[in-house]
PDB file of C-alpha atoms and ligand atoms in Angstrom:
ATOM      1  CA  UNK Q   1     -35.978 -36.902  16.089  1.00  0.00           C
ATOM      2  CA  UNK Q   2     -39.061 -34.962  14.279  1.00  0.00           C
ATOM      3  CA  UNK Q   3     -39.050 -31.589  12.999  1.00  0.00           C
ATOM      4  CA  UNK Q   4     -40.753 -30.949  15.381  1.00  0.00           C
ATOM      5  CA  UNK Q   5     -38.582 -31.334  17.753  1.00  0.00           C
ATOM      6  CA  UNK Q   6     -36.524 -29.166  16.390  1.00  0.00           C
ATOM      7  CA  UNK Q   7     -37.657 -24.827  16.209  1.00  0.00           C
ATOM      8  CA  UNK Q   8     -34.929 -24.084  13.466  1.00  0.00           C
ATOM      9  CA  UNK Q   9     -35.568 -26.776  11.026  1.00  0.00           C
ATOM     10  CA  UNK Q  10     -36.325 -25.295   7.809  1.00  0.00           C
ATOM     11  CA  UNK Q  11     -34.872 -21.832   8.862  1.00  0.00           C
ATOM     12  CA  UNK Q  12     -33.195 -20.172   6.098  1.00  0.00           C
ATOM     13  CA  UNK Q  13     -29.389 -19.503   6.953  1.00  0.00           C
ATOM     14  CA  UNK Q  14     -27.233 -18.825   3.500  1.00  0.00           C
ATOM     15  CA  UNK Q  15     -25.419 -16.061   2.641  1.00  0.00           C
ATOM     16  CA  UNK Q  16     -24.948 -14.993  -0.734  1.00  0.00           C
ATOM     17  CA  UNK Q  17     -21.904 -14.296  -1.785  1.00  0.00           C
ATOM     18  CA  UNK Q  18     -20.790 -12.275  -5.175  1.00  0.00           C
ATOM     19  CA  UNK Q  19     -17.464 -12.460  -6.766  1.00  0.00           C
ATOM     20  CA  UNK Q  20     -17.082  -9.943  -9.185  1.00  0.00           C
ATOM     21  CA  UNK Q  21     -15.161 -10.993 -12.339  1.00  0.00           C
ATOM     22  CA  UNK Q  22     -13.305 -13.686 -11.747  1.00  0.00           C
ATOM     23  CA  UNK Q  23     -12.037 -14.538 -14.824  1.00  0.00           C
ATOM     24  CA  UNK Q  24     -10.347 -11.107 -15.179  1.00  0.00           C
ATOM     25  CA  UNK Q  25     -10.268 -10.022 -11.519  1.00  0.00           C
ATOM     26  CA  UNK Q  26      -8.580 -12.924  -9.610  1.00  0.00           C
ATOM     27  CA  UNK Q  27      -4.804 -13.120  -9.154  1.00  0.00           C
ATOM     28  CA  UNK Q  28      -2.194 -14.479  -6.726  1.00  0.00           C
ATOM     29  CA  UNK Q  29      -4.604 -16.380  -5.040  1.00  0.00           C
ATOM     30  CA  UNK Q  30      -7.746 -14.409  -4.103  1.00  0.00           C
ATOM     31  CA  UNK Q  31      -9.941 -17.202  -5.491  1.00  0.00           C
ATOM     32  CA  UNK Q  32      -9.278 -18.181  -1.773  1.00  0.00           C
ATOM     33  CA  UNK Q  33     -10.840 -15.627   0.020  1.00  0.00           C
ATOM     34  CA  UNK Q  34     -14.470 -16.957  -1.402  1.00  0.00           C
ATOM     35  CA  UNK Q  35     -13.277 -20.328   0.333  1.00  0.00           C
ATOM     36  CA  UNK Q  36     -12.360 -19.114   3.344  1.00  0.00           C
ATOM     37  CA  UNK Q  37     -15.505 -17.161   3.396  1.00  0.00           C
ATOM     38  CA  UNK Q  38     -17.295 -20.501   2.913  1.00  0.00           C
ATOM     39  CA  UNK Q  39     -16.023 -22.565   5.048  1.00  0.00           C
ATOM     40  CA  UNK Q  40     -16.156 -20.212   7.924  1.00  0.00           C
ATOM     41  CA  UNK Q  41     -19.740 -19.753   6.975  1.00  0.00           C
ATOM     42  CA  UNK Q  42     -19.983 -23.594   7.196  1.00  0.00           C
ATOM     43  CA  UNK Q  43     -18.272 -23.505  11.097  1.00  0.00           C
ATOM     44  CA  UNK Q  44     -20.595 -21.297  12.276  1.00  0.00           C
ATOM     45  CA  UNK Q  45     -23.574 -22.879  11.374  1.00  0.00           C
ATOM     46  CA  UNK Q  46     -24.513 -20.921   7.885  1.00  0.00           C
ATOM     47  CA  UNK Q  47     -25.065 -22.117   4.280  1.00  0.00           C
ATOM     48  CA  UNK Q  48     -22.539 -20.124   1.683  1.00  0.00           C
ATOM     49  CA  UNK Q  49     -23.924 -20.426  -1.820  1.00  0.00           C
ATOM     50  CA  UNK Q  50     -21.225 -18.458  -4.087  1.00  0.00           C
ATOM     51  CA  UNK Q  51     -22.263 -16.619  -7.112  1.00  0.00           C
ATOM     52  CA  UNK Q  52     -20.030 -14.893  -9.914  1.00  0.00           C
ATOM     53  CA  UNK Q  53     -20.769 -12.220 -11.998  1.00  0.00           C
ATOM     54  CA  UNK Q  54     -18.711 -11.568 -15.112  1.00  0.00           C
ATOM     55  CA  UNK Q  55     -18.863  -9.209 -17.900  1.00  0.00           C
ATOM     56  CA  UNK Q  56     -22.296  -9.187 -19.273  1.00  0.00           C
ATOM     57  CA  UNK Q  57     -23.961 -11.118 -16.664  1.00  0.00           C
ATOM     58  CA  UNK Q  58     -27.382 -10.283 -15.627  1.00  0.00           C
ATOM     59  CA  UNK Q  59     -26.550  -9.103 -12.018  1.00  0.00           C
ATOM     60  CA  UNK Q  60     -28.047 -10.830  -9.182  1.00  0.00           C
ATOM     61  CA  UNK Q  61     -31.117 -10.128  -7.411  1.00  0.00           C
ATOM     62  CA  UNK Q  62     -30.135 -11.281  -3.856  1.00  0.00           C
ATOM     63  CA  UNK Q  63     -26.434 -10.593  -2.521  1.00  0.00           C
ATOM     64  CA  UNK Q  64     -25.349 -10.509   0.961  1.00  0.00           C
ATOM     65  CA  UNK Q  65     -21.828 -10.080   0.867  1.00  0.00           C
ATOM     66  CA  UNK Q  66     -19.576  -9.275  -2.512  1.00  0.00           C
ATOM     67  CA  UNK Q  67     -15.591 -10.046  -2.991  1.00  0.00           C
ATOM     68  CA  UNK Q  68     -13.053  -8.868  -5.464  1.00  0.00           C
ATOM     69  CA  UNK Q  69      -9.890  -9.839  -6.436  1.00  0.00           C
ATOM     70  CA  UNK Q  70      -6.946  -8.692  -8.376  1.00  0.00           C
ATOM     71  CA  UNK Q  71      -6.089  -7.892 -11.728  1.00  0.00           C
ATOM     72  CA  UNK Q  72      -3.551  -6.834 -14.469  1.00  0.00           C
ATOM     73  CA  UNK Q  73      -3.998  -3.487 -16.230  1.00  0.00           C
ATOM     74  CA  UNK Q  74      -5.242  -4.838 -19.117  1.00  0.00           C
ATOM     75  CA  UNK Q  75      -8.039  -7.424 -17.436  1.00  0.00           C
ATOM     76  CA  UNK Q  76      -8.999  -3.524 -15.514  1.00  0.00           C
ATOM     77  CA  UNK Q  77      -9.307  -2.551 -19.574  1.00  0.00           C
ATOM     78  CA  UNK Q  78     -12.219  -5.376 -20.215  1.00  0.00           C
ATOM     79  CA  UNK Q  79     -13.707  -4.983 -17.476  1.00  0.00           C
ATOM     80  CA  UNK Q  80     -14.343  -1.300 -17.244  1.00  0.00           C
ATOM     81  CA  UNK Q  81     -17.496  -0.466 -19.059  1.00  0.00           C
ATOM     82  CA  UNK Q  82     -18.965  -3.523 -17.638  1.00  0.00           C
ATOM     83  CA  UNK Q  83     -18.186  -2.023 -14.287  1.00  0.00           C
ATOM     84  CA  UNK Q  84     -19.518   1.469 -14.894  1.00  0.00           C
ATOM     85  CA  UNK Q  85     -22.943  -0.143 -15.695  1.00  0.00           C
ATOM     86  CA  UNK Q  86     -22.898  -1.727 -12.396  1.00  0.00           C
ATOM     87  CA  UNK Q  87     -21.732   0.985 -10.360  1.00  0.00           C
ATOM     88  CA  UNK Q  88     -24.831   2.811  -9.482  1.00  0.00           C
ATOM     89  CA  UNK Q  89     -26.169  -0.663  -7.808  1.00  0.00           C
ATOM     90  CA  UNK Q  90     -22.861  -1.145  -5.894  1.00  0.00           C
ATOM     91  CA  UNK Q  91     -22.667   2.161  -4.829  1.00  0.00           C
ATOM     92  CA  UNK Q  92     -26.030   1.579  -3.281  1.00  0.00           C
ATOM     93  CA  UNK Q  93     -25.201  -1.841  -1.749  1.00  0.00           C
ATOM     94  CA  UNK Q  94     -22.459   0.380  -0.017  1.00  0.00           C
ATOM     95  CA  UNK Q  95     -24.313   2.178   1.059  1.00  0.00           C
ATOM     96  CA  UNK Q  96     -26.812   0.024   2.101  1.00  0.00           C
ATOM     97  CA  UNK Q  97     -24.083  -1.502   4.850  1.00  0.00           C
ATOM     98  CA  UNK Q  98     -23.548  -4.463   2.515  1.00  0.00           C
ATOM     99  CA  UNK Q  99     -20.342  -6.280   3.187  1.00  0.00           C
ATOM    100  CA  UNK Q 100     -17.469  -5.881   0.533  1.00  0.00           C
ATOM    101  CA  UNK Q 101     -14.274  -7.642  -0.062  1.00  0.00           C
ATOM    102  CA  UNK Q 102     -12.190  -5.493  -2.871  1.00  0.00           C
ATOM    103  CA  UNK Q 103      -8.666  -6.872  -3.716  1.00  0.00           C
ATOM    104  CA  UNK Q 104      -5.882  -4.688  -5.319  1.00  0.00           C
ATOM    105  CA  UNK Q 105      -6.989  -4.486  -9.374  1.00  0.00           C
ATOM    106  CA  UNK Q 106     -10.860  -3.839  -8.006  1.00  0.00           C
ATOM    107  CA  UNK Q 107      -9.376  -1.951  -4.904  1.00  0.00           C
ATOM    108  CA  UNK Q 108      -8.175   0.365  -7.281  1.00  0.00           C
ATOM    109  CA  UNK Q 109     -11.660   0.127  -9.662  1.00  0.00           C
ATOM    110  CA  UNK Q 110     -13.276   1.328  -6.532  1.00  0.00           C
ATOM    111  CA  UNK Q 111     -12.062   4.192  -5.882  1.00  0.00           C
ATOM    112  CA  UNK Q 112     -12.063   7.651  -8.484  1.00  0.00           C
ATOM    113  CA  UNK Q 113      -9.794   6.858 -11.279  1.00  0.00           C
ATOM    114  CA  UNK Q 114      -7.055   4.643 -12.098  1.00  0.00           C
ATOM    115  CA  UNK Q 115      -4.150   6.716 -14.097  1.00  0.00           C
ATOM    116  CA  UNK Q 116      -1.733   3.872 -15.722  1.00  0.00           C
ATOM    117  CA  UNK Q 117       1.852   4.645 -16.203  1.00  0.00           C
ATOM    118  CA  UNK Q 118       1.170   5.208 -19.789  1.00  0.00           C
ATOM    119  CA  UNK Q 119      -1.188   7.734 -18.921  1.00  0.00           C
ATOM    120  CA  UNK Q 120      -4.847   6.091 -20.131  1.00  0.00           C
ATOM    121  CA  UNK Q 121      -7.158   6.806 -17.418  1.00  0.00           C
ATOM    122  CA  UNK Q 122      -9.385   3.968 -16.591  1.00  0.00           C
ATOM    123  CA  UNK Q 123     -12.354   5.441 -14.740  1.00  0.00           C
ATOM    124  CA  UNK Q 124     -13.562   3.732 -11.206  1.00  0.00           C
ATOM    125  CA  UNK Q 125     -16.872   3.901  -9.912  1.00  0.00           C
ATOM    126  CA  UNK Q 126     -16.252   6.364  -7.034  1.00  0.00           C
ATOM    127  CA  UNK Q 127     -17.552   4.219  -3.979  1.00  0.00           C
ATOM    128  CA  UNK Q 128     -14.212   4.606  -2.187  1.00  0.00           C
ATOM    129  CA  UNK Q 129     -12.936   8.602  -2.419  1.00  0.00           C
ATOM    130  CA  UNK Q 130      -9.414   7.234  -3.619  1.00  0.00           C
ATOM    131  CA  UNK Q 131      -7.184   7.948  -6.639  1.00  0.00           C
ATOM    132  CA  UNK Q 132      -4.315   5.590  -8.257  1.00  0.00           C
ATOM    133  CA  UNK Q 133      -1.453   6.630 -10.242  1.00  0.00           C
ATOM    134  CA  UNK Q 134       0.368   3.674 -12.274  1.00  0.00           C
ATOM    135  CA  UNK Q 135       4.320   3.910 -11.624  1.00  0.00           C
ATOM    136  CA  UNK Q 136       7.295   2.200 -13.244  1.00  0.00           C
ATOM    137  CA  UNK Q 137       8.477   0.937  -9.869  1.00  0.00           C
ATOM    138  CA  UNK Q 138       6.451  -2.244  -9.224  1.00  0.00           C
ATOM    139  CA  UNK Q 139       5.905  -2.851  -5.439  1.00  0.00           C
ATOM    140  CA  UNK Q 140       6.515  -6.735  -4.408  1.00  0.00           C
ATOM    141  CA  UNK Q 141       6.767  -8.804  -1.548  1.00  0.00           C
ATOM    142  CA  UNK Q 142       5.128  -9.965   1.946  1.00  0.00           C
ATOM    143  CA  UNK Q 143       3.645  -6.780   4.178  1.00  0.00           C
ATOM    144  CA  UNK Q 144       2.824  -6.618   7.304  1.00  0.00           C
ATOM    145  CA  UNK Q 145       0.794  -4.186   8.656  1.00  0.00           C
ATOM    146  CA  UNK Q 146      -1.344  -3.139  11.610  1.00  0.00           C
ATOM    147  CA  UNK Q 147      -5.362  -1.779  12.146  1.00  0.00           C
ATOM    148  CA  UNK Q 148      -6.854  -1.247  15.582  1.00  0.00           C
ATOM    149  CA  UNK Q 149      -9.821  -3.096  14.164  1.00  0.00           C
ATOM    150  CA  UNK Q 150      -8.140  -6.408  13.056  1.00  0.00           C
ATOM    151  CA  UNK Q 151      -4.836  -7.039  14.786  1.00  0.00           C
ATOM    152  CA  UNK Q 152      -2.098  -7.275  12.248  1.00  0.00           C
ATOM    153  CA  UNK Q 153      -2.501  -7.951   8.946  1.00  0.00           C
ATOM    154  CA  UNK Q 154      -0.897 -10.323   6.995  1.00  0.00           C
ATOM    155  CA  UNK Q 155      -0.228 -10.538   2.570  1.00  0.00           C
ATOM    156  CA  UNK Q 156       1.520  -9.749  -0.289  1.00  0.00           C
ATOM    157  CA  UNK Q 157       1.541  -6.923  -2.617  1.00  0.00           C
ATOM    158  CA  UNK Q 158       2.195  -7.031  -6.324  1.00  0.00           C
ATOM    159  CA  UNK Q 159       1.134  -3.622  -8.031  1.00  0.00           C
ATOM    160  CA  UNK Q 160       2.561  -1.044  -9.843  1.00  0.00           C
ATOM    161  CA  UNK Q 161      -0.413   1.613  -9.128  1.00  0.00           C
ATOM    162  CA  UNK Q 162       0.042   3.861  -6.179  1.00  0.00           C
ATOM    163  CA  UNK Q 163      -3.354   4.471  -4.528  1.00  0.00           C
ATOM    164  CA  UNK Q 164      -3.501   8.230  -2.582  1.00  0.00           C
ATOM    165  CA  UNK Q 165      -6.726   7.693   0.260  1.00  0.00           C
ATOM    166  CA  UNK Q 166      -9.167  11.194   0.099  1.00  0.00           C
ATOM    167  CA  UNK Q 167     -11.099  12.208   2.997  1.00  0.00           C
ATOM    168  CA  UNK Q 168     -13.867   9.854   2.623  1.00  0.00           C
ATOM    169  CA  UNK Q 169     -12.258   6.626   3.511  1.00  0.00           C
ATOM    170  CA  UNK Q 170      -9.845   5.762   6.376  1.00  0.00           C
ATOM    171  CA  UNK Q 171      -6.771   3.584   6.002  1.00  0.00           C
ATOM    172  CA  UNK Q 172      -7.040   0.041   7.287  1.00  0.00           C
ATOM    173  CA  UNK Q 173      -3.881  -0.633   8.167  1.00  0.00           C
ATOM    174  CA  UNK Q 174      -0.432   1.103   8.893  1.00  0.00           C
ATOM    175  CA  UNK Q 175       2.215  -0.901   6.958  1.00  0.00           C
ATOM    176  CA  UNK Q 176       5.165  -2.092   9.252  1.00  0.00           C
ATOM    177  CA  UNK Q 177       7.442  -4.386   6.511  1.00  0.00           C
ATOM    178  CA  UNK Q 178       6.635  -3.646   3.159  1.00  0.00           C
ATOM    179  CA  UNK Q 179       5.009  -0.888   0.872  1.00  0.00           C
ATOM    180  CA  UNK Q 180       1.162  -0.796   1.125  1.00  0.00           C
ATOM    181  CA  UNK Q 181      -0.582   1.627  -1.075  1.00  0.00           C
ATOM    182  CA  UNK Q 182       1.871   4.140  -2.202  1.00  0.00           C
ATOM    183  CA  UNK Q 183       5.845   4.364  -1.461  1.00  0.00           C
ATOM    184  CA  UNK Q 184       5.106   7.653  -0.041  1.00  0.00           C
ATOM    185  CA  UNK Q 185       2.819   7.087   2.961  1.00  0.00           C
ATOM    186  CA  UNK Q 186       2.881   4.402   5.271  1.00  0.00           C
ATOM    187  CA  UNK Q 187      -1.023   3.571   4.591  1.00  0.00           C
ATOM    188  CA  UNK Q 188      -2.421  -0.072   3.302  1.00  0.00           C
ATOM    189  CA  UNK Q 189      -5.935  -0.460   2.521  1.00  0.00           C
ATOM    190  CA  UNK Q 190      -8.887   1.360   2.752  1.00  0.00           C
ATOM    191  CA  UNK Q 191     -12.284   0.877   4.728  1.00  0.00           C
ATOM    192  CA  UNK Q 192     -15.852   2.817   4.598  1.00  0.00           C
ATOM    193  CA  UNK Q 193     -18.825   1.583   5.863  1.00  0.00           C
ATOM    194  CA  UNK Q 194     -18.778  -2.057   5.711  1.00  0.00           C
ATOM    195  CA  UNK Q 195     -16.412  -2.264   2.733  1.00  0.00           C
ATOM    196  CA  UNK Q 196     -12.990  -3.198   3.332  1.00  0.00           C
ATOM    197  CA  UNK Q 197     -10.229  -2.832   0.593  1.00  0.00           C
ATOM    198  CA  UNK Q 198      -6.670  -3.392   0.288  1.00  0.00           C
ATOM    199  CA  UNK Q 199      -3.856  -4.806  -1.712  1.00  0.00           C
ATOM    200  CA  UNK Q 200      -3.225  -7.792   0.062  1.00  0.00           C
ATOM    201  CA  UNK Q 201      -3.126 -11.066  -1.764  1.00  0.00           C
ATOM    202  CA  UNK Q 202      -1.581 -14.672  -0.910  1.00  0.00           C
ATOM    203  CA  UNK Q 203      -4.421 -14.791  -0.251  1.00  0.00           C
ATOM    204  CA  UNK Q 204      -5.420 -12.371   2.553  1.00  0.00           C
ATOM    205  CA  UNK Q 205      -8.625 -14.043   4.185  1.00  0.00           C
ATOM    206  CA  UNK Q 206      -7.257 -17.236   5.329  1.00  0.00           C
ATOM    207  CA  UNK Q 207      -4.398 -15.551   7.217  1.00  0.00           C
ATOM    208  CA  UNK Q 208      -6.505 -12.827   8.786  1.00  0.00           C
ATOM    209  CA  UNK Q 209      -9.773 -14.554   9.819  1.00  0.00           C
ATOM    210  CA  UNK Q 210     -10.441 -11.580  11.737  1.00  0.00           C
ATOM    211  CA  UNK Q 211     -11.828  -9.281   8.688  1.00  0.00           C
ATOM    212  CA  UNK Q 212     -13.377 -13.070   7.483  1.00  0.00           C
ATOM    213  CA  UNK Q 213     -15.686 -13.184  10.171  1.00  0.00           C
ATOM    214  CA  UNK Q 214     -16.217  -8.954  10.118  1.00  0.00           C
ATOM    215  CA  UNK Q 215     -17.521  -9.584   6.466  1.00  0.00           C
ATOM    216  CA  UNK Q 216     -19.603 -12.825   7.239  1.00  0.00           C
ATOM    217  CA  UNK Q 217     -21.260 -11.241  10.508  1.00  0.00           C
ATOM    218  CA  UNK Q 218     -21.792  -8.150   9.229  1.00  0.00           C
ATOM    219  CA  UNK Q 219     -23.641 -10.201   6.117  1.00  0.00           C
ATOM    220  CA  UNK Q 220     -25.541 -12.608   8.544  1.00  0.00           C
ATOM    221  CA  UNK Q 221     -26.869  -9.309  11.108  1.00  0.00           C
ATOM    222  CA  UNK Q 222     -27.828  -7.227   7.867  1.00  0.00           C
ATOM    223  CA  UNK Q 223     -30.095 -10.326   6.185  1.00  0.00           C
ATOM    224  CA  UNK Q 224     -31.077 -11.820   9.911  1.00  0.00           C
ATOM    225  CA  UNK Q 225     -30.806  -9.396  12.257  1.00  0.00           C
ATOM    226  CA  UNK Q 226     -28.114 -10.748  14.461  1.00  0.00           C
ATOM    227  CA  UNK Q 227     -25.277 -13.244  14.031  1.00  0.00           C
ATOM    228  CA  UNK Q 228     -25.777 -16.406  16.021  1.00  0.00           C
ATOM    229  CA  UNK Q 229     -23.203 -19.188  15.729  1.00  0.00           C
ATOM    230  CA  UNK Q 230     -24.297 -22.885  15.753  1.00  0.00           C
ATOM    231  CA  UNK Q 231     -20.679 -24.351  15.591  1.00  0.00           C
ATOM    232  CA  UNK Q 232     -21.149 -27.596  13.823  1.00  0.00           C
ATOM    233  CA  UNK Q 233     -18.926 -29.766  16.417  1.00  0.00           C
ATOM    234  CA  UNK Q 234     -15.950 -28.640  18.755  1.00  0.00           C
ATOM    235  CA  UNK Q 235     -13.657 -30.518  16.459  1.00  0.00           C
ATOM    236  CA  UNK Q 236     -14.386 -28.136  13.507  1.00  0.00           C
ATOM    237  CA  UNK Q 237     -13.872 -25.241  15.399  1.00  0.00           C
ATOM    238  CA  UNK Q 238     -10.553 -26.622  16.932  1.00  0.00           C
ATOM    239  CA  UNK Q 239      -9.983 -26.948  13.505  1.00  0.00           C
ATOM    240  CA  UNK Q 240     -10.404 -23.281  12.192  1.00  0.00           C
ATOM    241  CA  UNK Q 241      -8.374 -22.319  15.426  1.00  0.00           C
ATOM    242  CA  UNK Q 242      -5.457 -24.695  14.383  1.00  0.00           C
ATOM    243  CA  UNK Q 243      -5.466 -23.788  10.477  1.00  0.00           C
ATOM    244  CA  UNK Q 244      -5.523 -20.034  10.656  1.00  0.00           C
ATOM    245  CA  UNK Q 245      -2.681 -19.639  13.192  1.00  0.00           C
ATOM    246  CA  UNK Q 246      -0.505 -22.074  11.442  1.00  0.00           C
ATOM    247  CA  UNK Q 247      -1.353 -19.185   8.075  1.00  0.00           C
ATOM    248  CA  UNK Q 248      -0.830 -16.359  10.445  1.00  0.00           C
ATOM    249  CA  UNK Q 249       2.053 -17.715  11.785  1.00  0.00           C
ATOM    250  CA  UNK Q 250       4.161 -18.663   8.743  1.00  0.00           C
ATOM    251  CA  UNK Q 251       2.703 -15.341   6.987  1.00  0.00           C
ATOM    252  CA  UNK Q 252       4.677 -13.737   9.912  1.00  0.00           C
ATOM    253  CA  UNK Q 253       8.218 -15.217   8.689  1.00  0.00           C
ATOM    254  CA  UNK Q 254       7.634 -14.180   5.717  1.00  0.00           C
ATOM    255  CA  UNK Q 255       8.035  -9.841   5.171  1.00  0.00           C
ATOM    256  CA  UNK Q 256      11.617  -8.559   5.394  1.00  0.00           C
TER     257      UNK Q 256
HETATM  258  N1  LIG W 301      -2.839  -3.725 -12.421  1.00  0.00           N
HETATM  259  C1  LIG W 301      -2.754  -3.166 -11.145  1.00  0.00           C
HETATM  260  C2  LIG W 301      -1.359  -2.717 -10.739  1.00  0.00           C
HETATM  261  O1  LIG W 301      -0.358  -3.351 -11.099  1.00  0.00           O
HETATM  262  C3  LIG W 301      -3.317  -4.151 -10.168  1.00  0.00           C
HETATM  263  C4  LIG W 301      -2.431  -5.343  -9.925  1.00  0.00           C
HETATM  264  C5  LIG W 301      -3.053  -6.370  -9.034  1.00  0.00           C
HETATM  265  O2  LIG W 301      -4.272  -6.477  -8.951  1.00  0.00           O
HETATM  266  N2  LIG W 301      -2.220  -7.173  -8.383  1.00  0.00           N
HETATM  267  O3  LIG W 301      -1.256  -1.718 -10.063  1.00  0.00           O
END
């Protein structure tokens, strides 16, 4: 067949996606959620092209959706000042409706501050109105949890910060089995605007394709206006069907 024949060929359809440091900021798996956001991508008919940014990278011109993983206290350290540079330009991709992905370690770098449980104070950028407080008592193990917006939510939690949710954000989830942000309420998570944050590793996207394709339609209506899939045969999307309730469904066996 020509190209003619065809009124989309040529027609621009990646996303760009943004993983902030992930040689610091990527633990227990997260590295994952950039695949699943990929290959989901691919099953609907879009082009992913992944970028990172690390400390001292020149930032991107052109991002359409932006993920961040996990980290220990002291890869929060080395990042830090690289992240305050930056935070003026993702406060304004917030802002600006972008789609965001924030994991745990950067969960917690989003938000006000970040007190650790020796009592250094590692500043976040303020895009989420949230404050942590590092314990002694680490909180460990498969959560479940539920949001009106996604179903239940499946993951594990490894953190010893306790994150406290202001007025500006609203939970995602209410934890069911497990801990979630704090020991104290019954909160996981946090969501505002388009960004959606919580402590869930394992990792979370392929178990919860549900806040996958949130974050990859939100990206594809922002850059083209509206999200139309072009499935690229039945047997890939019997596929994605089969492969993220087998995840959801062994995630399920898993909190105590
Ligand atoms: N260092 C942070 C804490 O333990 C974040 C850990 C993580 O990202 N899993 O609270």
């Amino acid at each position: 067949m020509s190209e003619a024949h065809n009124p989309t060929a040529g027609e621009d359809r990646t996303i760009n996606i943004l993983q902030l440091y992930p040689r610091e900021m990527n633990i227990y798996g997260d590295w994952g959620n950039v695949l699943v956001l990929k290959q989901r991508l691919k099953w609907h008919g879009y082009t992913a092209n992944v970028l990172e940014y690390n400390v001292g990278d020149d930032f991107p011109a052109d991002v359409d959706l932006l993920v961040g993983g996990g980290g220990q206290d002291s890869g929060q350290v080395v990042i830090q000042d690289d992240l305050q540079a930056i935070a003026p330009t993702l406060r304004a991709m917030a802002e600006d409706d972008l789609p965001m992905l924030a994991i745990c370690g950067l969960y917690q770098l989003f938000g006000n501050f970040f007190k650790t449980h020796t009592g250094t104070v590692i500043p976040g950028i303020g895009l989420l109105d949230l404050e942590t407080h590092g314990g002694t008592e680490r909180l460990i193990g498969n959560v479940l949890s539920v949001s009106e917006e996604f179903g239940e939510i499946h993951g594990y939690e490894n953190h010893s910060g306790q994150t406290f949710l202001g007025s500006g954000v609203r939970p995602l989830a209410e934890v069911r089995k497990g801990e979630g942000n704090n020991s104290k309420d019954n909160w996981e998570g946090a969501r505002y605007r388009n960004v959606v944050a919580s402590y869930l590793h394992g990792s979370l996207l392929p178990k919860n394709p549900a806040i996958a394709d949130f974050l990859l339609q939100q990206a594809v209506i922002r850059k083209f206006g509206s999200f139309e899939p072009r499935p690229s045969s039945a047997k890939d999307l019997a596929e994605l069907a089969k492969l993220s309730e087998l995840a959801r469904q062994h995630a399920s066996q898993r909190p105590r």
